[in-house]
């Protein structure tokens, strides 16, 4: 028997009322970053220039100084393999002592990011910017930025792990600042276009969040609901015993 249209509408409204928070989280954490990456990647694949990139990069480079050069050198340590491998290993050991599944998730999230970055660079083969000679040159292709991808994947994984704890907001804020600093640094150096770092950060968020939805990692540290001190049946039985006395 086919349900009338208003019955389907009621079911849909009931579903949205129950799951609207989860749906919004899914949209902003997975679908929106993925769509943003696809939009940028489409333009890069078609070799379409982004008019804003050269003026923006030159404006960023205009503020170059020895102090900023040293800052970007320091940040670069946390975006290449030499820095990310020890950091990932240390975090994985710490997480393994808490929940082995969290360590496996972190390794899979960052290992998958390396694989995705390698494939995408070879597929798009975008040349590096050539507006000035960078003091930290990079030999491979430009799109997407590996440093931005690794930083974004690390932050996304940490936020997912801490999502059910009180540390969720501090991890989100500090992580976002770290990713933005990493994105800025490679545009400042001159080895990445702004769209390289933006696309890299977005695709890593989509990858890690998608992995979380498959593995349900965000539920691992969720606090268990407080157990009732006594069952309702036991309470009623005690009340009846007291009344009889």
JSON list of C-alpha atoms in Angstrom, two decimals:
[
{"chain": "A", "resi": 1, "resn": "UNK", "atom": "CA", "xyz": [0.00, 0.00, 0.00]},
{"chain": "A", "resi": 2, "resn": "UNK", "atom": "CA", "xyz": [1.40, 3.36, -1.06]},
{"chain": "A", "resi": 3, "resn": "UNK", "atom": "CA", "xyz": [1.60, 5.98, 1.66]},
{"chain": "A", "resi": 4, "resn": "UNK", "atom": "CA", "xyz": [0.07, 9.41, 0.92]},
{"chain": "A", "resi": 5, "resn": "UNK", "atom": "CA", "xyz": [2.36, 12.36, 0.25]},
{"chain": "A", "resi": 6, "resn": "UNK", "atom": "CA", "xyz": [1.73, 13.96, 3.64]},
{"chain": "A", "resi": 7, "resn": "UNK", "atom": "CA", "xyz": [2.83, 10.76, 5.40]},
{"chain": "A", "resi": 8, "resn": "UNK", "atom": "CA", "xyz": [6.16, 10.80, 3.54]},
{"chain": "A", "resi": 9, "resn": "UNK", "atom": "CA", "xyz": [6.56, 14.48, 4.43]},
{"chain": "A", "resi": 10, "resn": "UNK", "atom": "CA", "xyz": [5.91, 13.75, 8.10]},
{"chain": "A", "resi": 11, "resn": "UNK", "atom": "CA", "xyz": [8.51, 11.00, 8.07]},
{"chain": "A", "resi": 12, "resn": "UNK", "atom": "CA", "xyz": [11.02, 13.31, 6.42]},
{"chain": "A", "resi": 13, "resn": "UNK", "atom": "CA", "xyz": [10.38, 16.08, 8.95]},
{"chain": "A", "resi": 14, "resn": "UNK", "atom": "CA", "xyz": [10.69, 13.62, 11.82]},
{"chain": "A", "resi": 15, "resn": "UNK", "atom": "CA", "xyz": [14.00, 12.37, 10.40]},
{"chain": "A", "resi": 16, "resn": "UNK", "atom": "CA", "xyz": [15.33, 15.92, 10.00]},
{"chain": "A", "resi": 17, "resn": "UNK", "atom": "CA", "xyz": [14.22, 16.87, 13.50]},
{"chain": "A", "resi": 18, "resn": "UNK", "atom": "CA", "xyz": [16.04, 13.90, 14.96]},
{"chain": "A", "resi": 19, "resn": "UNK", "atom": "CA", "xyz": [19.25, 14.04, 12.92]},
{"chain": "A", "resi": 20, "resn": "UNK", "atom": "CA", "xyz": [19.64, 17.70, 11.89]},
{"chain": "A", "resi": 21, "resn": "UNK", "atom": "CA", "xyz": [22.79, 18.19, 13.98]},
{"chain": "A", "resi": 22, "resn": "UNK", "atom": "CA", "xyz": [24.42, 15.12, 12.50]},
{"chain": "A", "resi": 23, "resn": "UNK", "atom": "CA", "xyz": [23.44, 16.19, 8.99]},
{"chain": "A", "resi": 24, "resn": "UNK", "atom": "CA", "xyz": [24.88, 19.68, 9.47]},
{"chain": "A", "resi": 25, "resn": "UNK", "atom": "CA", "xyz": [28.09, 18.20, 10.83]},
{"chain": "A", "resi": 26, "resn": "UNK", "atom": "CA", "xyz": [28.30, 15.85, 7.85]},
{"chain": "A", "resi": 27, "resn": "UNK", "atom": "CA", "xyz": [27.74, 18.72, 5.40]},
{"chain": "A", "resi": 28, "resn": "UNK", "atom": "CA", "xyz": [30.28, 21.14, 6.85]},
{"chain": "A", "resi": 29, "resn": "UNK", "atom": "CA", "xyz": [32.96, 18.57, 7.73]},
{"chain": "A", "resi": 30, "resn": "UNK", "atom": "CA", "xyz": [32.78, 16.27, 4.70]},
{"chain": "A", "resi": 31, "resn": "UNK", "atom": "CA", "xyz": [30.63, 17.42, 1.79]},
{"chain": "A", "resi": 32, "resn": "UNK", "atom": "CA", "xyz": [31.59, 21.11, 1.77]},
{"chain": "A", "resi": 33, "resn": "UNK", "atom": "CA", "xyz": [35.39, 20.52, 1.90]},
{"chain": "A", "resi": 34, "resn": "UNK", "atom": "CA", "xyz": [35.08, 17.86, -0.79]},
{"chain": "A", "resi": 35, "resn": "UNK", "atom": "CA", "xyz": [33.07, 20.15, -3.06]},
{"chain": "A", "resi": 36, "resn": "UNK", "atom": "CA", "xyz": [35.57, 22.96, -2.50]},
{"chain": "A", "resi": 37, "resn": "UNK", "atom": "CA", "xyz": [38.45, 20.70, -3.49]},
{"chain": "A", "resi": 38, "resn": "UNK", "atom": "CA", "xyz": [36.61, 19.45, -6.59]},
{"chain": "A", "resi": 39, "resn": "UNK", "atom": "CA", "xyz": [35.90, 23.01, -7.72]},
{"chain": "A", "resi": 40, "resn": "UNK", "atom": "CA", "xyz": [39.56, 24.05, -7.42]},
{"chain": "A", "resi": 41, "resn": "UNK", "atom": "CA", "xyz": [40.81, 20.79, -8.93]},
{"chain": "A", "resi": 42, "resn": "UNK", "atom": "CA", "xyz": [38.55, 21.21, -11.94]},
{"chain": "A", "resi": 43, "resn": "UNK", "atom": "CA", "xyz": [40.06, 24.60, -12.75]},
{"chain": "A", "resi": 44, "resn": "UNK", "atom": "CA", "xyz": [43.60, 23.34, -12.23]},
{"chain": "A", "resi": 45, "resn": "UNK", "atom": "CA", "xyz": [42.97, 20.33, -14.47]},
{"chain": "A", "resi": 46, "resn": "UNK", "atom": "CA", "xyz": [41.70, 22.60, -17.24]},
{"chain": "A", "resi": 47, "resn": "UNK", "atom": "CA", "xyz": [44.80, 24.80, -16.82]},
{"chain": "A", "resi": 48, "resn": "UNK", "atom": "CA", "xyz": [42.62, 27.79, -16.03]},
{"chain": "A", "resi": 49, "resn": "UNK", "atom": "CA", "xyz": [44.61, 30.56, -14.31]},
{"chain": "A", "resi": 50, "resn": "UNK", "atom": "CA", "xyz": [43.32, 32.08, -11.08]},
{"chain": "A", "resi": 51, "resn": "UNK", "atom": "CA", "xyz": [43.56, 35.85, -11.54]},
{"chain": "A", "resi": 52, "resn": "UNK", "atom": "CA", "xyz": [43.94, 36.59, -7.84]},
{"chain": "A", "resi": 53, "resn": "UNK", "atom": "CA", "xyz": [46.93, 34.32, -7.18]},
{"chain": "A", "resi": 54, "resn": "UNK", "atom": "CA", "xyz": [49.83, 36.31, -8.61]},
{"chain": "A", "resi": 55, "resn": "UNK", "atom": "CA", "xyz": [48.85, 39.64, -6.97]},
{"chain": "A", "resi": 56, "resn": "UNK", "atom": "CA", "xyz": [48.19, 37.86, -3.67]},
{"chain": "A", "resi": 57, "resn": "UNK", "atom": "CA", "xyz": [51.50, 36.03, -3.71]},
{"chain": "A", "resi": 58, "resn": "UNK", "atom": "CA", "xyz": [53.43, 39.18, -4.59]},
{"chain": "A", "resi": 59, "resn": "UNK", "atom": "CA", "xyz": [51.68, 41.04, -1.78]},
{"chain": "A", "resi": 60, "resn": "UNK", "atom": "CA", "xyz": [52.62, 38.30, 0.69]},
{"chain": "A", "resi": 61, "resn": "UNK", "atom": "CA", "xyz": [56.21, 38.25, -0.57]},
{"chain": "A", "resi": 62, "resn": "UNK", "atom": "CA", "xyz": [56.48, 42.03, -0.26]},
{"chain": "A", "resi": 63, "resn": "UNK", "atom": "CA", "xyz": [56.58, 41.65, 3.52]},
{"chain": "A", "resi": 64, "resn": "UNK", "atom": "CA", "xyz": [59.51, 39.22, 3.45]},
{"chain": "A", "resi": 65, "resn": "UNK", "atom": "CA", "xyz": [62.06, 39.53, 6.24]},
{"chain": "A", "resi": 66, "resn": "UNK", "atom": "CA", "xyz": [64.77, 37.47, 7.90]},
{"chain": "A", "resi": 67, "resn": "UNK", "atom": "CA", "xyz": [62.52, 36.84, 10.90]},
{"chain": "A", "resi": 68, "resn": "UNK", "atom": "CA", "xyz": [59.67, 35.53, 8.73]},
{"chain": "A", "resi": 69, "resn": "UNK", "atom": "CA", "xyz": [62.13, 33.39, 6.78]},
{"chain": "A", "resi": 70, "resn": "UNK", "atom": "CA", "xyz": [63.18, 31.74, 10.03]},
{"chain": "A", "resi": 71, "resn": "UNK", "atom": "CA", "xyz": [59.55, 31.20, 11.03]},
{"chain": "A", "resi": 72, "resn": "UNK", "atom": "CA", "xyz": [58.75, 29.50, 7.75]},
{"chain": "A", "resi": 73, "resn": "UNK", "atom": "CA", "xyz": [61.88, 27.32, 8.02]},
{"chain": "A", "resi": 74, "resn": "UNK", "atom": "CA", "xyz": [60.68, 26.17, 11.43]},
{"chain": "A", "resi": 75, "resn": "UNK", "atom": "CA", "xyz": [57.16, 25.46, 10.14]},
{"chain": "A", "resi": 76, "resn": "UNK", "atom": "CA", "xyz": [58.56, 23.48, 7.23]},
{"chain": "A", "resi": 77, "resn": "UNK", "atom": "CA", "xyz": [59.92, 20.90, 9.68]},
{"chain": "A", "resi": 78, "resn": "UNK", "atom": "CA", "xyz": [56.35, 19.93, 10.59]},
{"chain": "A", "resi": 79, "resn": "UNK", "atom": "CA", "xyz": [55.18, 19.43, 7.03]},
{"chain": "A", "resi": 80, "resn": "UNK", "atom": "CA", "xyz": [57.84, 17.24, 5.44]},
{"chain": "A", "resi": 81, "resn": "UNK", "atom": "CA", "xyz": [58.49, 13.56, 5.93]},
{"chain": "A", "resi": 82, "resn": "UNK", "atom": "CA", "xyz": [61.47, 14.16, 8.21]},
{"chain": "A", "resi": 83, "resn": "UNK", "atom": "CA", "xyz": [59.25, 15.98, 10.68]},
{"chain": "A", "resi": 84, "resn": "UNK", "atom": "CA", "xyz": [55.92, 14.23, 10.21]},
{"chain": "A", "resi": 85, "resn": "UNK", "atom": "CA", "xyz": [57.16, 10.63, 10.56]},
{"chain": "A", "resi": 86, "resn": "UNK", "atom": "CA", "xyz": [58.63, 11.06, 14.09]},
{"chain": "A", "resi": 87, "resn": "UNK", "atom": "CA", "xyz": [55.66, 13.17, 15.20]},
{"chain": "A", "resi": 88, "resn": "UNK", "atom": "CA", "xyz": [53.17, 10.63, 13.86]},
{"chain": "A", "resi": 89, "resn": "UNK", "atom": "CA", "xyz": [55.10, 7.79, 15.48]},
{"chain": "A", "resi": 90, "resn": "UNK", "atom": "CA", "xyz": [55.16, 9.54, 18.86]},
{"chain": "A", "resi": 91, "resn": "UNK", "atom": "CA", "xyz": [51.43, 10.33, 18.77]},
{"chain": "A", "resi": 92, "resn": "UNK", "atom": "CA", "xyz": [50.62, 6.79, 17.66]},
{"chain": "A", "resi": 93, "resn": "UNK", "atom": "CA", "xyz": [52.52, 5.29, 20.61]},
{"chain": "A", "resi": 94, "resn": "UNK", "atom": "CA", "xyz": [50.71, 7.62, 23.02]},
{"chain": "A", "resi": 95, "resn": "UNK", "atom": "CA", "xyz": [47.32, 6.79, 21.52]},
{"chain": "A", "resi": 96, "resn": "UNK", "atom": "CA", "xyz": [48.05, 3.05, 21.45]},
{"chain": "A", "resi": 97, "resn": "UNK", "atom": "CA", "xyz": [48.36, 3.09, 25.24]},
{"chain": "A", "resi": 98, "resn": "UNK", "atom": "CA", "xyz": [44.90, 4.66, 25.49]},
{"chain": "A", "resi": 99, "resn": "UNK", "atom": "CA", "xyz": [43.07, 2.81, 22.70]},
{"chain": "A", "resi": 100, "resn": "UNK", "atom": "CA", "xyz": [44.92, 0.83, 20.01]},
{"chain": "A", "resi": 101, "resn": "UNK", "atom": "CA", "xyz": [42.15, 1.65, 17.55]},
{"chain": "A", "resi": 102, "resn": "UNK", "atom": "CA", "xyz": [42.94, 5.36, 17.85]},
{"chain": "A", "resi": 103, "resn": "UNK", "atom": "CA", "xyz": [46.57, 4.74, 16.90]},
{"chain": "A", "resi": 104, "resn": "UNK", "atom": "CA", "xyz": [45.51, 2.69, 13.88]},
{"chain": "A", "resi": 105, "resn": "UNK", "atom": "CA", "xyz": [43.15, 5.49, 12.83]},
{"chain": "A", "resi": 106, "resn": "UNK", "atom": "CA", "xyz": [45.91, 8.11, 13.04]},
{"chain": "A", "resi": 107, "resn": "UNK", "atom": "CA", "xyz": [48.33, 5.97, 11.03]},
{"chain": "A", "resi": 108, "resn": "UNK", "atom": "CA", "xyz": [45.70, 5.24, 8.41]},
{"chain": "A", "resi": 109, "resn": "UNK", "atom": "CA", "xyz": [44.64, 8.90, 8.21]},
{"chain": "A", "resi": 110, "resn": "UNK", "atom": "CA", "xyz": [48.18, 10.21, 7.67]},
{"chain": "A", "resi": 111, "resn": "UNK", "atom": "CA", "xyz": [49.36, 7.26, 5.60]},
{"chain": "A", "resi": 112, "resn": "UNK", "atom": "CA", "xyz": [46.36, 7.68, 3.34]},
{"chain": "A", "resi": 113, "resn": "UNK", "atom": "CA", "xyz": [47.15, 11.37, 3.02]},
{"chain": "A", "resi": 114, "resn": "UNK", "atom": "CA", "xyz": [50.64, 10.56, 1.74]},
{"chain": "A", "resi": 115, "resn": "UNK", "atom": "CA", "xyz": [49.20, 8.18, -0.86]},
{"chain": "A", "resi": 116, "resn": "UNK", "atom": "CA", "xyz": [46.49, 10.62, -1.96]},
{"chain": "A", "resi": 117, "resn": "UNK", "atom": "CA", "xyz": [48.98, 13.47, -2.28]},
{"chain": "A", "resi": 118, "resn": "UNK", "atom": "CA", "xyz": [51.35, 11.37, -4.39]},
{"chain": "A", "resi": 119, "resn": "UNK", "atom": "CA", "xyz": [48.58, 10.31, -6.77]},
{"chain": "A", "resi": 120, "resn": "UNK", "atom": "CA", "xyz": [47.10, 13.80, -7.10]},
{"chain": "A", "resi": 121, "resn": "UNK", "atom": "CA", "xyz": [50.46, 15.46, -7.78]},
{"chain": "A", "resi": 122, "resn": "UNK", "atom": "CA", "xyz": [51.18, 13.05, -10.60]},
{"chain": "A", "resi": 123, "resn": "UNK", "atom": "CA", "xyz": [47.68, 13.39, -12.03]},
{"chain": "A", "resi": 124, "resn": "UNK", "atom": "CA", "xyz": [47.53, 17.20, -12.12]},
{"chain": "A", "resi": 125, "resn": "UNK", "atom": "CA", "xyz": [51.31, 17.79, -12.73]},
{"chain": "A", "resi": 126, "resn": "UNK", "atom": "CA", "xyz": [50.96, 21.50, -12.00]},
{"chain": "A", "resi": 127, "resn": "UNK", "atom": "CA", "xyz": [54.28, 23.39, -12.23]},
{"chain": "A", "resi": 128, "resn": "UNK", "atom": "CA", "xyz": [55.54, 25.32, -9.24]},
{"chain": "A", "resi": 129, "resn": "UNK", "atom": "CA", "xyz": [55.11, 29.11, -9.14]},
{"chain": "A", "resi": 130, "resn": "UNK", "atom": "CA", "xyz": [57.98, 31.07, -10.66]},
{"chain": "A", "resi": 131, "resn": "UNK", "atom": "CA", "xyz": [57.38, 34.62, -9.42]},
{"chain": "A", "resi": 132, "resn": "UNK", "atom": "CA", "xyz": [60.68, 34.72, -7.47]},
{"chain": "A", "resi": 133, "resn": "UNK", "atom": "CA", "xyz": [63.42, 32.32, -6.41]},
{"chain": "A", "resi": 134, "resn": "UNK", "atom": "CA", "xyz": [62.33, 30.55, -3.19]},
{"chain": "A", "resi": 135, "resn": "UNK", "atom": "CA", "xyz": [64.88, 30.03, -0.43]},
{"chain": "A", "resi": 136, "resn": "UNK", "atom": "CA", "xyz": [63.41, 26.56, 0.22]},
{"chain": "A", "resi": 137, "resn": "UNK", "atom": "CA", "xyz": [62.86, 25.11, -3.26]},
{"chain": "A", "resi": 138, "resn": "UNK", "atom": "CA", "xyz": [60.72, 22.03, -3.86]},
{"chain": "A", "resi": 139, "resn": "UNK", "atom": "CA", "xyz": [61.45, 19.70, -6.79]},
{"chain": "A", "resi": 140, "resn": "UNK", "atom": "CA", "xyz": [58.10, 18.00, -7.43]},
{"chain": "A", "resi": 141, "resn": "UNK", "atom": "CA", "xyz": [54.73, 19.23, -8.67]},
{"chain": "A", "resi": 142, "resn": "UNK", "atom": "CA", "xyz": [52.73, 21.95, -6.98]},
{"chain": "A", "resi": 143, "resn": "UNK", "atom": "CA", "xyz": [49.13, 20.73, -6.69]},
{"chain": "A", "resi": 144, "resn": "UNK", "atom": "CA", "xyz": [48.02, 19.97, -4.05]},
{"chain": "A", "resi": 145, "resn": "UNK", "atom": "CA", "xyz": [50.36, 21.09, -1.28]},
{"chain": "A", "resi": 146, "resn": "UNK", "atom": "CA", "xyz": [51.71, 18.14, 0.68]},
{"chain": "A", "resi": 147, "resn": "UNK", "atom": "CA", "xyz": [52.57, 20.29, 3.68]},
{"chain": "A", "resi": 148, "resn": "UNK", "atom": "CA", "xyz": [49.05, 21.68, 3.86]},
{"chain": "A", "resi": 149, "resn": "UNK", "atom": "CA", "xyz": [47.61, 18.18, 3.42]},
{"chain": "A", "resi": 150, "resn": "UNK", "atom": "CA", "xyz": [49.73, 16.65, 6.19]},
{"chain": "A", "resi": 151, "resn": "UNK", "atom": "CA", "xyz": [49.01, 19.50, 8.61]},
{"chain": "A", "resi": 152, "resn": "UNK", "atom": "CA", "xyz": [45.28, 19.41, 7.89]},
{"chain": "A", "resi": 153, "resn": "UNK", "atom": "CA", "xyz": [45.14, 15.61, 8.17]},
{"chain": "A", "resi": 154, "resn": "UNK", "atom": "CA", "xyz": [46.95, 15.66, 11.51]},
{"chain": "A", "resi": 155, "resn": "UNK", "atom": "CA", "xyz": [44.69, 18.35, 12.94]},
{"chain": "A", "resi": 156, "resn": "UNK", "atom": "CA", "xyz": [41.55, 16.70, 11.58]},
{"chain": "A", "resi": 157, "resn": "UNK", "atom": "CA", "xyz": [42.53, 13.35, 13.10]},
{"chain": "A", "resi": 158, "resn": "UNK", "atom": "CA", "xyz": [43.24, 14.92, 16.50]},
{"chain": "A", "resi": 159, "resn": "UNK", "atom": "CA", "xyz": [39.92, 16.81, 16.44]},
{"chain": "A", "resi": 160, "resn": "UNK", "atom": "CA", "xyz": [38.05, 13.62, 15.53]},
{"chain": "A", "resi": 161, "resn": "UNK", "atom": "CA", "xyz": [39.71, 11.73, 18.37]},
{"chain": "A", "resi": 162, "resn": "UNK", "atom": "CA", "xyz": [38.91, 14.48, 20.88]},
{"chain": "A", "resi": 163, "resn": "UNK", "atom": "CA", "xyz": [35.44, 15.27, 19.51]},
{"chain": "A", "resi": 164, "resn": "UNK", "atom": "CA", "xyz": [33.59, 13.66, 22.42]},
{"chain": "A", "resi": 165, "resn": "UNK", "atom": "CA", "xyz": [35.78, 15.29, 25.07]},
{"chain": "A", "resi": 166, "resn": "UNK", "atom": "CA", "xyz": [36.06, 18.77, 26.55]},
{"chain": "A", "resi": 167, "resn": "UNK", "atom": "CA", "xyz": [39.24, 19.32, 24.51]},
{"chain": "A", "resi": 168, "resn": "UNK", "atom": "CA", "xyz": [37.32, 19.48, 21.25]},
{"chain": "A", "resi": 169, "resn": "UNK", "atom": "CA", "xyz": [37.14, 23.28, 20.97]},
{"chain": "A", "resi": 170, "resn": "UNK", "atom": "CA", "xyz": [40.77, 24.00, 21.98]},
{"chain": "A", "resi": 171, "resn": "UNK", "atom": "CA", "xyz": [41.98, 21.37, 19.50]},
{"chain": "A", "resi": 172, "resn": "UNK", "atom": "CA", "xyz": [39.80, 22.86, 16.77]},
{"chain": "A", "resi": 173, "resn": "UNK", "atom": "CA", "xyz": [40.94, 26.45, 17.35]},
{"chain": "A", "resi": 174, "resn": "UNK", "atom": "CA", "xyz": [44.65, 25.68, 17.82]},
{"chain": "A", "resi": 175, "resn": "UNK", "atom": "CA", "xyz": [44.60, 23.23, 14.93]},
{"chain": "A", "resi": 176, "resn": "UNK", "atom": "CA", "xyz": [42.97, 25.73, 12.58]},
{"chain": "A", "resi": 177, "resn": "UNK", "atom": "CA", "xyz": [45.62, 28.34, 13.44]},
{"chain": "A", "resi": 178, "resn": "UNK", "atom": "CA", "xyz": [48.37, 25.80, 12.82]},
{"chain": "A", "resi": 179, "resn": "UNK", "atom": "CA", "xyz": [46.97, 24.80, 9.43]},
{"chain": "A", "resi": 180, "resn": "UNK", "atom": "CA", "xyz": [46.53, 28.44, 8.38]},
{"chain": "A", "resi": 181, "resn": "UNK", "atom": "CA", "xyz": [50.11, 29.18, 9.41]},
{"chain": "A", "resi": 182, "resn": "UNK", "atom": "CA", "xyz": [51.35, 26.22, 7.37]},
{"chain": "A", "resi": 183, "resn": "UNK", "atom": "CA", "xyz": [49.30, 27.34, 4.36]},
{"chain": "A", "resi": 184, "resn": "UNK", "atom": "CA", "xyz": [50.60, 30.90, 4.61]},
{"chain": "A", "resi": 185, "resn": "UNK", "atom": "CA", "xyz": [54.22, 29.80, 4.98]},
{"chain": "A", "resi": 186, "resn": "UNK", "atom": "CA", "xyz": [54.39, 27.93, 1.67]},
{"chain": "A", "resi": 187, "resn": "UNK", "atom": "CA", "xyz": [52.75, 30.75, -0.22]},
{"chain": "A", "resi": 188, "resn": "UNK", "atom": "CA", "xyz": [55.21, 33.11, 1.46]},
{"chain": "A", "resi": 189, "resn": "UNK", "atom": "CA", "xyz": [58.17, 30.95, 0.43]},
{"chain": "A", "resi": 190, "resn": "UNK", "atom": "CA", "xyz": [56.86, 30.93, -3.13]},
{"chain": "A", "resi": 191, "resn": "UNK", "atom": "CA", "xyz": [56.65, 27.19, -3.80]},
{"chain": "A", "resi": 192, "resn": "UNK", "atom": "CA", "xyz": [52.85, 26.93, -3.74]},
{"chain": "A", "resi": 193, "resn": "UNK", "atom": "CA", "xyz": [49.91, 28.83, -5.15]},
{"chain": "A", "resi": 194, "resn": "UNK", "atom": "CA", "xyz": [47.14, 29.76, -2.71]},
{"chain": "A", "resi": 195, "resn": "UNK", "atom": "CA", "xyz": [44.88, 27.23, -4.42]},
{"chain": "A", "resi": 196, "resn": "UNK", "atom": "CA", "xyz": [47.50, 24.50, -3.85]},
{"chain": "A", "resi": 197, "resn": "UNK", "atom": "CA", "xyz": [47.39, 24.92, -0.07]},
{"chain": "A", "resi": 198, "resn": "UNK", "atom": "CA", "xyz": [43.64, 25.50, 0.07]},
{"chain": "A", "resi": 199, "resn": "UNK", "atom": "CA", "xyz": [42.85, 22.39, -1.95]},
{"chain": "A", "resi": 200, "resn": "UNK", "atom": "CA", "xyz": [45.34, 20.34, 0.07]},
{"chain": "A", "resi": 201, "resn": "UNK", "atom": "CA", "xyz": [43.76, 21.35, 3.37]},
{"chain": "A", "resi": 202, "resn": "UNK", "atom": "CA", "xyz": [40.22, 20.68, 2.09]},
{"chain": "A", "resi": 203, "resn": "UNK", "atom": "CA", "xyz": [40.88, 17.24, 0.65]},
{"chain": "A", "resi": 204, "resn": "UNK", "atom": "CA", "xyz": [42.60, 16.11, 3.86]},
{"chain": "A", "resi": 205, "resn": "UNK", "atom": "CA", "xyz": [39.63, 17.20, 5.95]},
{"chain": "A", "resi": 206, "resn": "UNK", "atom": "CA", "xyz": [37.29, 15.27, 3.67]},
{"chain": "A", "resi": 207, "resn": "UNK", "atom": "CA", "xyz": [39.52, 12.17, 3.76]},
{"chain": "A", "resi": 208, "resn": "UNK", "atom": "CA", "xyz": [39.94, 12.07, 7.54]},
{"chain": "A", "resi": 209, "resn": "UNK", "atom": "CA", "xyz": [36.29, 12.86, 8.30]},
{"chain": "A", "resi": 210, "resn": "UNK", "atom": "CA", "xyz": [35.14, 10.27, 5.78]},
{"chain": "A", "resi": 211, "resn": "UNK", "atom": "CA", "xyz": [37.45, 7.72, 7.39]},
{"chain": "A", "resi": 212, "resn": "UNK", "atom": "CA", "xyz": [35.98, 8.60, 10.76]},
{"chain": "A", "resi": 213, "resn": "UNK", "atom": "CA", "xyz": [32.44, 8.00, 9.55]},
{"chain": "A", "resi": 214, "resn": "UNK", "atom": "CA", "xyz": [33.50, 4.57, 8.31]},
{"chain": "A", "resi": 215, "resn": "UNK", "atom": "CA", "xyz": [35.36, 3.58, 11.48]},
{"chain": "A", "resi": 216, "resn": "UNK", "atom": "CA", "xyz": [33.21, 5.54, 14.02]},
{"chain": "A", "resi": 217, "resn": "UNK", "atom": "CA", "xyz": [36.36, 6.75, 15.77]},
{"chain": "A", "resi": 218, "resn": "UNK", "atom": "CA", "xyz": [34.65, 9.77, 17.33]},
{"chain": "A", "resi": 219, "resn": "UNK", "atom": "CA", "xyz": [32.63, 7.41, 19.54]},
{"chain": "A", "resi": 220, "resn": "UNK", "atom": "CA", "xyz": [35.59, 5.68, 21.16]},
{"chain": "A", "resi": 221, "resn": "UNK", "atom": "CA", "xyz": [36.25, 8.30, 23.84]},
{"chain": "A", "resi": 222, "resn": "UNK", "atom": "CA", "xyz": [32.59, 9.16, 24.32]},
{"chain": "A", "resi": 223, "resn": "UNK", "atom": "CA", "xyz": [31.85, 9.07, 28.08]},
{"chain": "A", "resi": 224, "resn": "UNK", "atom": "CA", "xyz": [29.50, 6.29, 29.12]},
{"chain": "A", "resi": 225, "resn": "UNK", "atom": "CA", "xyz": [26.11, 7.46, 30.44]},
{"chain": "A", "resi": 226, "resn": "UNK", "atom": "CA", "xyz": [25.91, 7.48, 34.16]},
{"chain": "A", "resi": 227, "resn": "UNK", "atom": "CA", "xyz": [24.23, 4.33, 35.43]},
{"chain": "A", "resi": 228, "resn": "UNK", "atom": "CA", "xyz": [21.16, 4.77, 37.56]},
{"chain": "A", "resi": 229, "resn": "UNK", "atom": "CA", "xyz": [21.79, 4.17, 41.23]},
{"chain": "A", "resi": 230, "resn": "UNK", "atom": "CA", "xyz": [18.96, 1.67, 41.32]},
{"chain": "A", "resi": 231, "resn": "UNK", "atom": "CA", "xyz": [16.47, 0.20, 38.95]},
{"chain": "A", "resi": 232, "resn": "UNK", "atom": "CA", "xyz": [12.91, 1.55, 38.99]},
{"chain": "A", "resi": 233, "resn": "UNK", "atom": "CA", "xyz": [11.54, -1.90, 39.86]},
{"chain": "A", "resi": 234, "resn": "UNK", "atom": "CA", "xyz": [13.84, -2.17, 42.85]},
{"chain": "A", "resi": 235, "resn": "UNK", "atom": "CA", "xyz": [12.78, 1.29, 44.04]},
{"chain": "A", "resi": 236, "resn": "UNK", "atom": "CA", "xyz": [9.09, 0.43, 43.77]},
{"chain": "A", "resi": 237, "resn": "UNK", "atom": "CA", "xyz": [9.66, -2.83, 45.61]},
{"chain": "A", "resi": 238, "resn": "UNK", "atom": "CA", "xyz": [11.37, -1.04, 48.47]},
{"chain": "A", "resi": 239, "resn": "UNK", "atom": "CA", "xyz": [8.55, 1.50, 48.64]},
{"chain": "A", "resi": 240, "resn": "UNK", "atom": "CA", "xyz": [5.95, -1.28, 48.83]},
{"chain": "A", "resi": 241, "resn": "UNK", "atom": "CA", "xyz": [7.92, -3.03, 51.57]},
{"chain": "A", "resi": 242, "resn": "UNK", "atom": "CA", "xyz": [8.15, 0.20, 53.54]},
{"chain": "A", "resi": 243, "resn": "UNK", "atom": "CA", "xyz": [4.38, 0.82, 53.18]},
{"chain": "A", "resi": 244, "resn": "UNK", "atom": "CA", "xyz": [3.59, -2.72, 54.37]},
{"chain": "A", "resi": 245, "resn": "UNK", "atom": "CA", "xyz": [5.67, -2.18, 57.46]}
]
